[in-house]
XYZ file of C-alpha atoms in Angstrom:
373
model
C 70.305 161.667 127.060
C 68.752 161.600 123.573
C 68.880 158.510 121.435
C 71.310 158.410 118.496
C 69.649 159.735 115.354
C 69.926 156.312 113.694
C 67.537 154.973 116.338
C 65.048 157.831 116.345
C 61.656 157.319 114.651
C 61.077 158.337 111.034
C 57.657 159.116 109.605
C 56.868 158.271 105.982
C 53.377 159.612 105.273
C 51.187 157.759 107.791
C 53.763 155.071 108.565
C 56.153 155.586 111.470
C 59.366 153.563 111.470
C 60.840 152.692 114.845
C 64.317 153.642 113.631
C 66.090 154.799 110.472
C 67.661 151.495 109.448
C 66.080 150.046 106.308
C 66.717 146.580 104.935
C 67.336 147.198 101.236
C 65.711 145.101 98.502
C 68.097 142.260 97.682
C 67.381 139.781 94.888
C 67.734 136.153 95.975
C 67.136 134.457 92.587
C 65.452 131.634 94.484
C 61.792 131.831 93.432
C 60.106 129.155 91.326
C 58.047 130.577 88.472
C 57.901 133.805 90.443
C 56.674 132.105 93.614
C 58.400 132.663 96.952
C 59.973 129.536 98.437
C 61.192 128.262 101.798
C 64.418 130.158 101.125
C 62.423 133.385 101.340
C 60.923 132.197 104.618
C 64.425 131.764 106.076
C 65.937 134.841 104.452
C 63.153 137.313 105.248
C 62.562 135.718 108.632
C 66.051 136.486 109.884
C 66.007 140.010 108.470
C 62.574 140.678 109.994
C 63.958 140.083 113.492
C 67.114 142.109 112.844
C 65.824 145.209 114.642
C 65.649 147.291 111.455
C 62.837 149.813 111.112
C 61.649 148.613 107.693
C 62.008 145.395 105.720
C 61.986 145.769 101.919
C 61.211 142.773 99.737
C 63.510 142.084 96.824
C 62.669 143.428 93.354
C 59.249 141.906 92.692
C 58.350 141.490 89.037
C 55.002 142.601 87.622
C 54.991 139.820 85.002
C 57.102 136.810 83.980
C 58.939 138.801 81.305
C 59.635 141.570 83.855
C 61.990 139.325 85.846
C 65.746 139.867 85.785
C 66.255 136.092 85.938
C 64.060 133.008 85.875
C 64.635 132.835 89.650
C 63.169 136.254 90.446
C 60.299 136.860 92.819
C 57.032 137.951 91.241
C 53.567 139.089 92.227
C 51.432 138.850 89.106
C 48.863 136.090 89.668
C 47.071 134.127 92.374
C 49.887 131.584 92.646
C 52.591 134.168 93.306
C 50.273 135.968 95.720
C 49.547 132.793 97.711
C 53.240 131.916 97.950
C 54.201 135.364 99.193
C 51.266 135.407 101.628
C 52.569 132.202 103.216
C 55.976 133.792 103.810
C 54.605 137.094 105.093
C 52.117 135.388 107.422
C 54.967 133.418 109.019
C 57.159 136.511 109.369
C 54.363 138.573 110.921
C 53.632 135.927 113.531
C 56.972 136.733 115.145
C 58.164 140.130 113.879
C 56.252 143.449 113.983
C 58.474 145.159 111.403
C 56.575 146.948 108.585
C 57.134 145.590 105.075
C 57.801 147.469 101.830
C 57.577 145.918 98.367
C 59.902 147.007 95.570
C 57.833 146.758 92.369
C 59.984 146.172 89.316
C 60.339 145.475 85.607
C 63.802 144.590 84.282
C 63.246 145.757 80.703
C 66.220 144.947 78.468
C 68.180 143.552 81.449
C 65.652 140.730 81.833
C 66.271 137.146 80.689
C 69.548 136.936 82.603
C 71.234 133.933 84.163
C 71.418 133.886 87.965
C 74.630 135.521 89.261
C 76.266 132.321 90.532
C 75.967 130.948 86.992
C 77.576 133.987 85.432
C 74.665 136.434 85.180
C 74.875 136.816 81.393
C 71.941 137.226 79.019
C 69.968 134.046 78.355
C 69.060 133.684 74.666
C 65.375 134.198 73.811
C 65.095 130.678 72.371
C 66.559 129.062 75.493
C 64.117 127.182 77.768
C 64.927 129.698 80.517
C 65.066 132.799 78.312
C 62.701 135.177 76.554
C 62.788 138.214 74.270
C 63.146 141.312 76.403
C 61.385 144.646 75.935
C 62.595 148.186 76.390
C 62.033 151.830 75.435
C 64.238 151.416 72.354
C 65.612 148.457 70.409
C 69.080 148.939 71.923
C 70.952 146.051 73.512
C 72.351 146.536 77.016
C 75.791 145.301 75.941
C 77.607 144.542 72.709
C 76.772 141.107 71.360
C 73.476 140.795 73.248
C 70.040 140.355 71.698
C 68.338 143.747 71.531
C 64.966 144.207 73.241
C 61.715 144.671 71.386
C 60.768 148.351 71.405
C 57.640 149.000 73.442
C 54.660 150.589 71.735
C 51.888 152.512 73.501
C 49.783 149.391 74.100
C 52.792 147.640 75.620
C 53.377 150.592 77.909
C 49.752 150.564 79.030
C 50.077 146.828 79.758
C 53.163 147.414 81.871
C 51.672 150.379 83.705
C 48.584 148.306 84.454
C 50.876 145.496 85.594
C 52.508 147.761 88.162
C 49.066 148.759 89.427
C 47.892 145.134 89.555
C 50.960 144.103 91.557
C 50.329 147.046 93.891
C 46.738 145.870 94.430
C 47.961 142.394 95.359
C 50.514 143.938 97.712
C 47.779 145.941 99.448
C 45.725 142.735 99.811
C 48.748 141.119 101.458
C 48.891 143.933 104.022
C 52.181 145.335 102.746
C 52.547 148.789 104.244
C 54.696 150.629 101.664
C 55.853 150.492 98.043
C 59.076 151.430 96.309
C 59.050 151.839 92.526
C 62.272 150.479 91.026
C 63.593 153.185 88.712
C 67.280 152.428 89.246
C 70.113 150.069 88.289
C 69.445 150.007 84.573
C 66.026 148.360 84.730
C 63.023 149.419 82.678
C 62.061 152.736 84.281
C 65.712 153.778 84.494
C 66.019 152.824 80.808
C 63.256 155.307 79.995
C 65.024 158.009 82.022
C 68.506 157.558 80.599
C 69.378 158.912 77.125
C 71.817 155.983 76.840
C 68.893 153.528 76.658
C 66.025 155.724 75.473
C 66.318 156.996 71.915
C 62.604 157.227 71.164
C 61.275 160.003 68.964
C 57.742 160.111 70.398
C 56.338 161.771 73.541
C 58.310 159.321 75.708
C 61.791 160.102 74.384
C 64.143 162.968 73.628
C 63.701 165.755 76.151
C 64.025 165.258 79.896
C 60.286 165.863 80.325
C 59.511 163.174 77.771
C 61.938 160.637 79.245
C 60.428 161.132 82.703
C 56.865 160.732 81.425
C 56.451 156.946 81.594
C 58.163 156.445 84.993
C 55.919 159.178 86.402
C 52.828 157.528 84.916
C 53.851 154.260 86.579
C 54.374 156.045 89.902
C 50.930 157.638 89.623
C 49.333 154.243 88.922
C 50.879 152.688 92.033
C 50.236 155.751 94.218
C 46.571 155.601 93.235
C 46.277 151.976 94.385
C 47.936 152.314 97.779
C 45.678 153.761 100.487
C 46.163 157.340 101.658
C 48.848 157.387 104.324
C 50.627 154.331 102.952
C 53.957 155.647 101.651
C 55.044 155.186 98.046
C 58.413 156.311 96.719
C 61.010 155.478 94.074
C 64.544 154.147 94.011
C 66.711 155.990 91.510
C 70.200 155.857 90.086
C 71.455 159.414 90.530
C 74.089 158.995 87.803
C 74.870 156.519 85.037
C 78.620 157.062 85.599
C 78.841 157.460 81.800
C 79.427 160.676 79.845
C 76.220 162.074 78.333
C 74.120 159.740 80.472
C 71.622 160.393 83.257
C 73.065 162.709 85.914
C 72.267 164.109 89.339
C 70.720 167.336 88.021
C 68.185 165.275 86.074
C 67.658 163.095 89.145
C 66.766 166.211 91.127
C 64.227 167.221 88.472
C 62.714 163.720 88.584
C 62.617 163.765 92.388
C 60.817 167.111 92.349
C 58.148 165.655 90.026
C 57.797 162.629 92.295
C 57.420 164.866 95.342
C 54.669 166.842 93.615
C 52.837 163.550 92.995
C 52.958 162.514 96.629
C 56.194 160.535 96.930
C 57.052 160.020 100.594
C 60.790 159.645 100.031
C 63.561 159.049 97.501
C 66.027 156.133 97.675
C 69.279 157.229 96.019
C 71.596 154.703 94.385
C 73.673 154.932 91.172
C 74.630 153.117 87.982
C 73.497 149.972 86.217
C 72.283 151.159 82.834
C 75.513 150.657 80.873
C 78.537 148.336 81.020
C 80.599 151.414 80.109
C 80.093 152.853 83.581
C 83.208 153.848 85.514
C 82.458 153.946 89.239
C 84.756 155.325 91.918
C 83.842 152.868 94.688
C 84.684 153.555 98.329
C 82.945 153.789 101.715
C 79.702 155.754 101.335
C 80.476 156.474 97.678
C 76.828 157.156 96.794
C 76.065 159.357 99.801
C 77.091 162.655 98.088
C 74.345 162.047 95.524
C 71.767 161.494 98.276
C 72.965 164.700 99.922
C 72.533 166.662 96.685
C 69.013 165.339 96.113
C 67.965 165.943 99.724
C 69.289 169.497 99.745
C 67.548 170.374 96.486
C 64.169 168.752 97.127
C 63.749 168.449 100.908
C 62.378 164.941 100.296
C 62.997 162.300 102.934
C 66.145 160.721 101.504
C 67.412 157.167 101.914
C 71.159 156.659 101.446
C 72.788 153.378 100.417
C 76.148 152.064 99.209
C 79.062 150.724 101.268
C 77.624 152.038 104.504
C 78.899 149.345 106.837
C 79.769 150.886 110.226
C 77.325 152.229 112.839
C 79.241 155.467 113.445
C 79.523 156.017 109.693
C 75.736 155.673 109.387
C 75.121 157.973 112.358
C 77.453 160.631 110.921
C 75.605 160.631 107.600
C 72.367 161.401 109.429
C 73.860 163.940 111.831
C 75.485 165.839 108.953
C 72.139 166.063 107.154
C 73.229 164.028 104.148
C 70.247 161.648 104.407
C 67.298 160.798 106.650
C 67.629 157.010 106.659
C 70.233 154.360 105.934
C 69.566 151.399 103.661
C 71.669 148.280 104.249
C 72.164 145.439 101.771
C 75.380 143.401 101.810
C 76.248 144.633 105.315
C 73.077 143.175 106.811
C 73.393 139.942 104.850
C 76.854 139.526 106.352
C 75.644 140.507 109.806
C 71.859 140.011 110.193
C 72.126 141.460 113.710
C 73.707 144.702 112.476
C 71.022 146.882 114.125
C 71.583 145.137 117.483
C 75.315 145.703 117.272
C 74.819 149.299 116.129
C 72.509 149.978 119.086
C 75.089 148.495 121.445
C 77.884 150.618 119.973
C 75.912 153.866 119.858
C 74.163 153.502 123.211
C 70.640 152.956 121.879
C 67.882 150.397 122.396
C 66.516 148.006 119.783
C 63.667 145.549 119.460
C 64.502 141.837 119.572
C 62.233 138.772 119.582
C 61.393 137.553 123.074
C 62.864 134.159 122.225
C 66.274 135.879 122.014
C 66.042 138.182 125.041
C 68.387 135.948 126.999
C 71.153 136.701 124.498
C 71.394 140.303 125.714
C 75.021 140.775 126.792
C 75.529 140.976 130.541
C 77.052 144.460 130.351
C 74.179 145.804 128.194
C 71.226 145.305 130.505
C 68.960 147.766 128.643
C 69.766 146.953 125.013
C 66.551 145.097 124.114
C 63.260 146.966 124.396
C 60.707 145.458 126.813
C 63.048 142.584 127.653
C 62.446 140.623 130.824
C 63.119 137.041 131.768
C 62.437 134.736 134.657
C 62.530 131.027 135.338
C 62.338 128.591 138.204
């Protein structure tokens, strides 16, 4: 009897995932000056032993001003590299799961308060705020301070910052990279006509709006070794009239594929508070299906995918190649174990937990054995 598709291997360039469950990047707003803390040790530690096929680090800023909040994780200097190395070394001692870094710049959505303190923009003259930067001097929301418009030198600095963060990630042994071009952050701002109203070679036409995100992708792809997968996360629609839409997403995905992208991670929204989203189970999956059908890129689906049979159906029906879990796996860090039990598959668990295998599921954990006097 063949294994459920959710638990079959998936190859991304030279990296083979043990199954098709991916831990999505989830901001924790718990870093100090960009440096990972003991919270990250606990948080990533439990997700690393979840049985998922890939663990993605939260959005990792390429510079202090690239952070969404003052609590965001970063990888821009020796201090942030040392702090993240400490966490990853501890995780790898006990969990063989490959790690992906999501490399990010928040653009005009930077300088925000942490969500549990309201999440609103922090004024540039506040001790915990700074002046943001973006493709155009357009504020994200009415009443907010507009970003400083990036010039060519600024864009080179940011592109080099992405490459520098990628080099540090490679030094840390991180196996894959995801470029954050979704959720209204800087690269999405360049893509969307709602945020990008430039009149130079980086604004106006679709080709021009895609130019800078593609340059950033190329810079990161060049740093990561051959065989190490690099891809992008995108918002397939702005959910706003005259904004970025799925047809443009397909065009962007085709350009990424031509440049060596191993996959595409399809989300939606985030660039405008005017968005109107029809939320329901799997509400973003139709966009992933459209992109996959048009490009034949390995496609990662995300968004209110909470049940094992729901995830399996998405894969069986050819709507995506992998399932990315965020809130669902925070709520249930053993989601892959429970999914394997429900679907009749096997999953990897740390040997320290082998004894927890339910009595009626004697073959749930791979390689499990136990004896005592």
